[in-house]
mmCIF file of C-alpha atoms in Angstrom:
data_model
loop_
_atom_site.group_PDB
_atom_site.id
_atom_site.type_symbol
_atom_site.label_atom_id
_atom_site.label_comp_id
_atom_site.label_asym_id
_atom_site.label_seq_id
_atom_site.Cartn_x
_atom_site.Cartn_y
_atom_site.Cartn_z
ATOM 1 C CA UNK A 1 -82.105 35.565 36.809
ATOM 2 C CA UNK A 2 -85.680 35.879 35.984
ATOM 3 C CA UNK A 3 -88.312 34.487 38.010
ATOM 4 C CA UNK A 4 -90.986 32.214 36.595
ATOM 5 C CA UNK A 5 -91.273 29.930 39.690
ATOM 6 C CA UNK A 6 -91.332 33.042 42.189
ATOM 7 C CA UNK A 7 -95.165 33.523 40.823
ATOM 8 C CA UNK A 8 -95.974 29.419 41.813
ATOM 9 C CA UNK A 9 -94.942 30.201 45.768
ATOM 10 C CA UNK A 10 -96.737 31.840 48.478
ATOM 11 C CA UNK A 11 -94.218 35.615 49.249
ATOM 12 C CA UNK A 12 -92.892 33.687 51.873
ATOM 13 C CA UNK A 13 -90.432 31.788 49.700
ATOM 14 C CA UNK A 14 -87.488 33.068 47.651
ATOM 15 C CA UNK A 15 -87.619 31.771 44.583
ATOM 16 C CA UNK A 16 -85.349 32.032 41.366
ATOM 17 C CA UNK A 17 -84.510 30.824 37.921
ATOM 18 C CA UNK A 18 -82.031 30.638 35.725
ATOM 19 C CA UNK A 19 -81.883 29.951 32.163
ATOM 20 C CA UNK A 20 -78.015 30.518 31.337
ATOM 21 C CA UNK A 21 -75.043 28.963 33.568
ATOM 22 C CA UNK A 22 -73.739 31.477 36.127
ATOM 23 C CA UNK A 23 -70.220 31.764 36.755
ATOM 24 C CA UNK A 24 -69.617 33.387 40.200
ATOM 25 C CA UNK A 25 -68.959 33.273 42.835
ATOM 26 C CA UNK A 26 -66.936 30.416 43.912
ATOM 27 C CA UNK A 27 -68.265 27.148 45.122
ATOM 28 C CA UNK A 28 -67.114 26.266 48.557
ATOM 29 C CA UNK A 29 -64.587 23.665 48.893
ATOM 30 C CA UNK A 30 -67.055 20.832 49.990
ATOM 31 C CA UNK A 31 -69.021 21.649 47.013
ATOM 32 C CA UNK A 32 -66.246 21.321 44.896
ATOM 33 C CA UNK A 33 -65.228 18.007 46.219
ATOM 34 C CA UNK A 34 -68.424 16.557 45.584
ATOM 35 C CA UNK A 35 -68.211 17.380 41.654
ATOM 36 C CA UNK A 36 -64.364 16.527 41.598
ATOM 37 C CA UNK A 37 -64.882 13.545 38.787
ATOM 38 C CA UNK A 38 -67.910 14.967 36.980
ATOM 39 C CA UNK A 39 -68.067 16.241 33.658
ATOM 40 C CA UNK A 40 -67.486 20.046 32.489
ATOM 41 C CA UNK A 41 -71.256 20.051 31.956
ATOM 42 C CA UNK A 42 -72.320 18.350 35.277
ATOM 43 C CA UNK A 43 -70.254 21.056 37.374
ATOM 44 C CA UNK A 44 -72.034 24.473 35.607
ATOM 45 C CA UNK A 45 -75.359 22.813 36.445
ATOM 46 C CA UNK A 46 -74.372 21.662 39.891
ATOM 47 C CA UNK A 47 -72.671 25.737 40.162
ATOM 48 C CA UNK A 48 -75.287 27.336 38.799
ATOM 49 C CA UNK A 49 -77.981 25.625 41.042
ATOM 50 C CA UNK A 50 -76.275 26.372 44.098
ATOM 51 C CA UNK A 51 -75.659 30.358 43.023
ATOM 52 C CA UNK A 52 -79.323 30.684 42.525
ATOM 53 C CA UNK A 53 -79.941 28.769 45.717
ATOM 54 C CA UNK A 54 -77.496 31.337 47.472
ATOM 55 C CA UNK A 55 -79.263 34.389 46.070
ATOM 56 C CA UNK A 56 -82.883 33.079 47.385
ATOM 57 C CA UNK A 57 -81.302 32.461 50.976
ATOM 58 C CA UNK A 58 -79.694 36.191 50.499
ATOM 59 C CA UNK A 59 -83.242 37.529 49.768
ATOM 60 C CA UNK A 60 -84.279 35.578 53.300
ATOM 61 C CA UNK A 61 -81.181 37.343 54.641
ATOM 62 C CA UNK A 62 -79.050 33.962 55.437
ATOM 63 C CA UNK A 63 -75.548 34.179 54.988
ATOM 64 C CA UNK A 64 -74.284 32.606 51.806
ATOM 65 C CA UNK A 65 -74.052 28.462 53.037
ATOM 66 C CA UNK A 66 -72.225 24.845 51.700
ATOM 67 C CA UNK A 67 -75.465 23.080 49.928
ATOM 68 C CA UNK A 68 -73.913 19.661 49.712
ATOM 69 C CA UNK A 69 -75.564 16.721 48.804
ATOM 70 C CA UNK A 70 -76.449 13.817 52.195
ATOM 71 C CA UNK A 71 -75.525 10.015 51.599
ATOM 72 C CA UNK A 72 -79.030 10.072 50.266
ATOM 73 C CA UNK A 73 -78.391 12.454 47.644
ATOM 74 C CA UNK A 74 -80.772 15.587 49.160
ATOM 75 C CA UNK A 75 -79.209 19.101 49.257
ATOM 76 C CA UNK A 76 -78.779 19.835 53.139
ATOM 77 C CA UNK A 77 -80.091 23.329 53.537
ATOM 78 C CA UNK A 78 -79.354 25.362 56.646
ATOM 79 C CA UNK A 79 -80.465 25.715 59.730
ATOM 80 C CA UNK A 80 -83.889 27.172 60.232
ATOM 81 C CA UNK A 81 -84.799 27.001 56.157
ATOM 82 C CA UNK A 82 -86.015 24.495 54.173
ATOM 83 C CA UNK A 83 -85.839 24.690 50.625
ATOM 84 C CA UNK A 84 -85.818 22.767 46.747
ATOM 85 C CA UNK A 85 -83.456 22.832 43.887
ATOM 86 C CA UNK A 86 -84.118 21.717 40.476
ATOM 87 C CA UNK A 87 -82.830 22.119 36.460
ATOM 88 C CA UNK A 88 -83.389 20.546 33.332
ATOM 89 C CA UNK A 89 -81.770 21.226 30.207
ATOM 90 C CA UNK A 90 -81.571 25.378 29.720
ATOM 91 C CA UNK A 91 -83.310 25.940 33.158
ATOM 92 C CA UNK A 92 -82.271 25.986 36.945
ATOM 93 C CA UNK A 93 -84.393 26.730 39.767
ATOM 94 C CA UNK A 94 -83.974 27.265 43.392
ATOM 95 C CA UNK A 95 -86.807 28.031 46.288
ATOM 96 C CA UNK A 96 -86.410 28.998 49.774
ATOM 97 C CA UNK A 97 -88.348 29.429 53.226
ATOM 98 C CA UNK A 98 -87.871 29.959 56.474
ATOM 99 C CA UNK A 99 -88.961 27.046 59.051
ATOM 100 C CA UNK A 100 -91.343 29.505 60.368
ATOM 101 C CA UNK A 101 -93.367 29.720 57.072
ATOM 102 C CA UNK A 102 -92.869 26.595 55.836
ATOM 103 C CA UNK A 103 -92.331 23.080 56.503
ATOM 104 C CA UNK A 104 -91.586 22.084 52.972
ATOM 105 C CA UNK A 105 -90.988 23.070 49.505
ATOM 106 C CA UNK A 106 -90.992 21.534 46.406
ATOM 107 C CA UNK A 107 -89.987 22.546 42.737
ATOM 108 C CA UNK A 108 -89.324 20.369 39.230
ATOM 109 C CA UNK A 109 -88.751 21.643 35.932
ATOM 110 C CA UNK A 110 -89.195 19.342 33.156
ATOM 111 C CA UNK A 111 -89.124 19.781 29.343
ATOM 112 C CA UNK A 112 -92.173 20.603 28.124
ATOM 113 C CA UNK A 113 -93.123 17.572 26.156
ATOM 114 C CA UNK A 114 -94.877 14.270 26.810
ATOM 115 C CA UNK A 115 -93.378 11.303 28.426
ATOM 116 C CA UNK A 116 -92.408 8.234 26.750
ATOM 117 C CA UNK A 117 -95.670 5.756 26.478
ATOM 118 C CA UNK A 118 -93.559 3.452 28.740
ATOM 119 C CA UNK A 119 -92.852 5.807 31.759
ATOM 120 C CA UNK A 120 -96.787 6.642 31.257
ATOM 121 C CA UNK A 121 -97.526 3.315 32.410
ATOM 122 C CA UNK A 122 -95.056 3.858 35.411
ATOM 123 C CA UNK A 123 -95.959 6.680 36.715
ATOM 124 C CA UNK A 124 -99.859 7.046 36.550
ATOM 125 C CA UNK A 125 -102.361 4.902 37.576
ATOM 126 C CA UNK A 126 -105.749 3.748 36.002
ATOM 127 C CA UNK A 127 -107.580 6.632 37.561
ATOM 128 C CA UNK A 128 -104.595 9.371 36.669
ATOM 129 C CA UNK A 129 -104.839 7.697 32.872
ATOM 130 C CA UNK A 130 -108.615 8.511 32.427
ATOM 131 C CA UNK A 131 -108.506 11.922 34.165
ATOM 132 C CA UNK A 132 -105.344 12.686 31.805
ATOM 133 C CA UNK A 133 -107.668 11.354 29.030
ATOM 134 C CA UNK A 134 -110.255 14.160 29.475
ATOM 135 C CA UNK A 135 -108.005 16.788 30.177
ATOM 136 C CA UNK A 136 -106.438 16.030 26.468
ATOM 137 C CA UNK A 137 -109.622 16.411 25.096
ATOM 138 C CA UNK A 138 -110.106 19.906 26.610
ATOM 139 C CA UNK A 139 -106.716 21.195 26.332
ATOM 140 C CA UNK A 140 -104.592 19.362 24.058
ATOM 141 C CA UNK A 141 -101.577 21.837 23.649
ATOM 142 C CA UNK A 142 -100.728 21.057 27.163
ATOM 143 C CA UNK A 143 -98.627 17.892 27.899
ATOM 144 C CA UNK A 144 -100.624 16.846 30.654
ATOM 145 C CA UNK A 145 -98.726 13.511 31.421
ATOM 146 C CA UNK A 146 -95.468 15.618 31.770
ATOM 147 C CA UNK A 147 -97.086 18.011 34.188
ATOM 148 C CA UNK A 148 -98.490 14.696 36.019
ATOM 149 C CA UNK A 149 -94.761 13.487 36.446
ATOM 150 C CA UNK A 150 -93.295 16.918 37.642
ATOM 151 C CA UNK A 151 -96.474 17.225 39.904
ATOM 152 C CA UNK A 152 -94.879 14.051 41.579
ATOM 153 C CA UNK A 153 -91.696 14.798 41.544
ATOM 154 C CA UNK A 154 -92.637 18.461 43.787
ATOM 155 C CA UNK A 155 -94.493 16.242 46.286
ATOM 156 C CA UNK A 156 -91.480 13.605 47.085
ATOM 157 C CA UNK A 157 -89.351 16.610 47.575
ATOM 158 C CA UNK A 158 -91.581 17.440 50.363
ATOM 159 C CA UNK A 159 -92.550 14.364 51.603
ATOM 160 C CA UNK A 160 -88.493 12.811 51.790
ATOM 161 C CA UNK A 161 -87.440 15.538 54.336
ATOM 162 C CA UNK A 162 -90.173 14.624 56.870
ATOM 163 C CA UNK A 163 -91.034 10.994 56.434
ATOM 164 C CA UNK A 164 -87.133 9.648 55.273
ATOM 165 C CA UNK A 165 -88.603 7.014 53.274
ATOM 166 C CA UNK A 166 -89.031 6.388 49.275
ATOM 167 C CA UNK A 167 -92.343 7.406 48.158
ATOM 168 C CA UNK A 168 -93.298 4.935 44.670
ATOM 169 C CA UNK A 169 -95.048 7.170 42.253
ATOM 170 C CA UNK A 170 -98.189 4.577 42.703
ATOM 171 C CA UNK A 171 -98.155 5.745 46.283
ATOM 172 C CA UNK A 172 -99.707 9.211 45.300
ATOM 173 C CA UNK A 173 -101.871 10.626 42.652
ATOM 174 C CA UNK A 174 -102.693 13.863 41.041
ATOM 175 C CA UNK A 175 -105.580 15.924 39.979
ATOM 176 C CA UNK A 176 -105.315 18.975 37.738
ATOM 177 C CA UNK A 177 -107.785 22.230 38.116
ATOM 178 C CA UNK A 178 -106.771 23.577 34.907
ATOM 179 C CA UNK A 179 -106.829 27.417 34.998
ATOM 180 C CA UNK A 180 -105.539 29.620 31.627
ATOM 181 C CA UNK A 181 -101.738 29.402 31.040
ATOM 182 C CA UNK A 182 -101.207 28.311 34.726
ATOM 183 C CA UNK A 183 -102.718 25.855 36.846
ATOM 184 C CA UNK A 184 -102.942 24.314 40.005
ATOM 185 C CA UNK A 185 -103.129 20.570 41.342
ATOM 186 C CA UNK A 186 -103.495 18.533 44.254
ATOM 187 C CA UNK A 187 -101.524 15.891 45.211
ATOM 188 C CA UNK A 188 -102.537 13.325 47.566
ATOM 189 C CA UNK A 189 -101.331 10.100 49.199
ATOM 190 C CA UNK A 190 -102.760 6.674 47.980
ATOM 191 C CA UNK A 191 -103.075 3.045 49.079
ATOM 192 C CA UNK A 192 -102.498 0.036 48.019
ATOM 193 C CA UNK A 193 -99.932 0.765 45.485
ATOM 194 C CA UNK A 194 -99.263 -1.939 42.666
ATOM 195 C CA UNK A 195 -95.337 -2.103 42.994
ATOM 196 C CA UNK A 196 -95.206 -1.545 46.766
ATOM 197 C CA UNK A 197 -93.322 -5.373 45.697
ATOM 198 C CA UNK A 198 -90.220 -2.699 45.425
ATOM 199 C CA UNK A 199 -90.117 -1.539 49.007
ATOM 200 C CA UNK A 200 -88.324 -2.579 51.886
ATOM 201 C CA UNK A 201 -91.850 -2.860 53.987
ATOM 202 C CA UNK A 202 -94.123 -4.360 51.474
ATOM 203 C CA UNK A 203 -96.837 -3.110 54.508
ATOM 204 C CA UNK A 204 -96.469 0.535 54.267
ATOM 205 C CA UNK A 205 -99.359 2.904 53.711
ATOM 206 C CA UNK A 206 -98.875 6.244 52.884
ATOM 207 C CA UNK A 207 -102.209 7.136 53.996
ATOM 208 C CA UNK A 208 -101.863 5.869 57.338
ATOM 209 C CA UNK A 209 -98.790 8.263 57.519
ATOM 210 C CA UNK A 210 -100.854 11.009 58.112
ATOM 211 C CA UNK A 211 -99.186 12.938 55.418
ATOM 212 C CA UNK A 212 -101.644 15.286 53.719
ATOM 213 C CA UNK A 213 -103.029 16.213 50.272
ATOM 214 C CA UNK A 214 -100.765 19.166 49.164
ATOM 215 C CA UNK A 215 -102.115 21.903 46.481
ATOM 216 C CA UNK A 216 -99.330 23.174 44.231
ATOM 217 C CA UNK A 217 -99.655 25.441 41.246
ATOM 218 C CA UNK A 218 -97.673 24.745 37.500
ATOM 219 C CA UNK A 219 -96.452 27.047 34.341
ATOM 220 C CA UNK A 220 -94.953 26.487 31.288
ATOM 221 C CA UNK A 221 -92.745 28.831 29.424
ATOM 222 C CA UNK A 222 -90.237 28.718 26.761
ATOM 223 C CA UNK A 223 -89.814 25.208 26.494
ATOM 224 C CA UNK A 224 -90.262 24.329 30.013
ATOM 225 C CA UNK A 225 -92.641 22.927 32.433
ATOM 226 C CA UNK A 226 -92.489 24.049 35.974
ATOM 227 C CA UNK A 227 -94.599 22.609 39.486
ATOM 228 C CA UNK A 228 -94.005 24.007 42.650
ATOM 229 C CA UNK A 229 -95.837 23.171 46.183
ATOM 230 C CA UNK A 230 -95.717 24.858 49.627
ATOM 231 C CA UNK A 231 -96.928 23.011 52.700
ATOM 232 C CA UNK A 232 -96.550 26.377 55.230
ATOM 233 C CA UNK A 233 -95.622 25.557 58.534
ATOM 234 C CA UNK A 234 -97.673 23.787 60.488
ATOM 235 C CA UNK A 235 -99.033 21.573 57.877
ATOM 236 C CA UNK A 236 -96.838 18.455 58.048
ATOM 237 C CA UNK A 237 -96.638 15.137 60.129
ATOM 238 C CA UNK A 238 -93.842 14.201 62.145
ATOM 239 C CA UNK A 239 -92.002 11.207 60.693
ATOM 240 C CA UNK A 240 -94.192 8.500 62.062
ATOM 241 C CA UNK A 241 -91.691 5.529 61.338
ATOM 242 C CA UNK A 242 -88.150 5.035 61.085
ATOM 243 C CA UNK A 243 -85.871 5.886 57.550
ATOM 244 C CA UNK A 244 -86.473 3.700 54.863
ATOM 245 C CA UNK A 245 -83.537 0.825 55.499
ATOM 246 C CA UNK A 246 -82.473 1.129 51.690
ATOM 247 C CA UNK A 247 -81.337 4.524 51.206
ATOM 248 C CA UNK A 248 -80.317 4.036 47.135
ATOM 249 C CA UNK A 249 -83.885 3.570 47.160
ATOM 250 C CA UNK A 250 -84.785 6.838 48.387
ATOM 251 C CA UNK A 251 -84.349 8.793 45.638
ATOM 252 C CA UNK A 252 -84.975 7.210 42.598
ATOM 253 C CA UNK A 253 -87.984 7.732 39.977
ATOM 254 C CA UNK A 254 -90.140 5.043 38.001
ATOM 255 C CA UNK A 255 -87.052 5.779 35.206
ATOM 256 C CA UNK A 256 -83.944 4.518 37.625
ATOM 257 C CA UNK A 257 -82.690 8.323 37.642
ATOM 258 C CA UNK A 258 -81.481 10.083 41.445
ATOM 259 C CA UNK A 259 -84.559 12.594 41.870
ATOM 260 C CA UNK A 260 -82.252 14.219 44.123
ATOM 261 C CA UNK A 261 -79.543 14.342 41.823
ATOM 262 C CA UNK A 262 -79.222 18.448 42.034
#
């Protein structure tokens, strides 16, 4: 396992990558269960996440653990860590704190390429389009939209685990300090969000949540993109309202694919 993502997180966090499928050791039998019906290729990514998950909690010292999925599709992690899982194709990635460092994580890998023109539209807003816009102009090697959409992606994996309610992807938005081969980005909650149409309380406000900006940092390397965010204990709301009544919803990005889906 090399370690890419370890360089996005504070020393506080294990982090770990993978860019082969690991074979050992054995998933635990709840594990198993829960990939019973998928394909060949579904169960070495599902393995291999969890194995590099289990070495990150070993560098924290916690006793290798079941990382099942919840009816809502996020990996339970145990008691006293938090943590974030993610892989695309030829990567996994796992990072781990302890609740006395952190009160979230959040990694996503993506391929290293832009998005579609139609899940542009989806994802970004006006303001997001024009500061992607000028960042082309500077630095056009970079796939700026893709790093947008990962950026995202990092930020619901912290936000779910506190608030328990969907987060649209026009309920946040994203500004890039470019900075060499790495960069960092903040990621802040918006109002007034032009699908809100989609959620079960067409009246929420993120804002209002209390829920703060959150700087992360991103890489790419071989082929893939990589954003990670830390919110260190401390940092984060209590969950000012109840779950989101529509737990399919929970999970689910501007594309119909389970974010959680690790």
């Amino acid at each position: 396992m090399s370690g890419t993502v370890r360089t996005l997180l504070p020393a506080y966090a294990a982090a770990l990558e993978s860019t082969r499928e690991l074979t050992g050791p054995p998933l635990f039998a709840a594990e198993l269960r829960q990939i019973a019906d998928a394909l060949p290729a579904r169960r070495a990514e599902y393995a291999t996440v969890r194995r590099v998950a289990r070495a990150c909690l070993a560098e924290l010292g916690v006793p290798p653990a079941v990382l099942v999925r919840g009816a809502d599709g996020a990996p339970r992690w145990p008691h006293g860590t938090v943590g974030s899982l993610t892989h695309c194709r030829g990567y996994r990635a796992a990072a781990v704190a302890r609740t006395r460092d952190a009160d979230g994580l959040g990694v996503d890998a993506e391929p290293c390429a832009p998005l579609p023109a139609r899940v542009l539209a989806q994802v970004t807003s006006p303001v997001e389009r024009a500061h992607l816009a000028e960042l082309a102009a500077a630095r056009p090697e970079v796939p700026w939209c893709r790093v947008l959409f990962s950026a995202k992606e990092a930020y619901y994996k912290v936000w779910y685990p506190v608030m328990g309610c969907w987060l649209g992807f026009d309920d946040a938005e994203v500004e890039f300090r470019p900075d060499g081969v790495t960069g960092t980005f903040v990621v802040r909650p918006v109002s007034g969000g032009a699908r809100r149409v989609r959620r079960a309380d067409a009246r929420f406000d993120p804002v209002a949540t209390g829920f703060p900006a959150l700087r992360g940092r991103w890489a790419a390397d071989a082929g893939v993109m990589v954003t990670a965010i830390a919110a260190p204990a401390g940092s984060l709301p209590r969950p000012v309202r109840p779950p989101d009544p529509r737990p399919a919803q929970a999970g689910r990005t501007a594309t119909g694919t389970l974010r959680w889906a690790q």
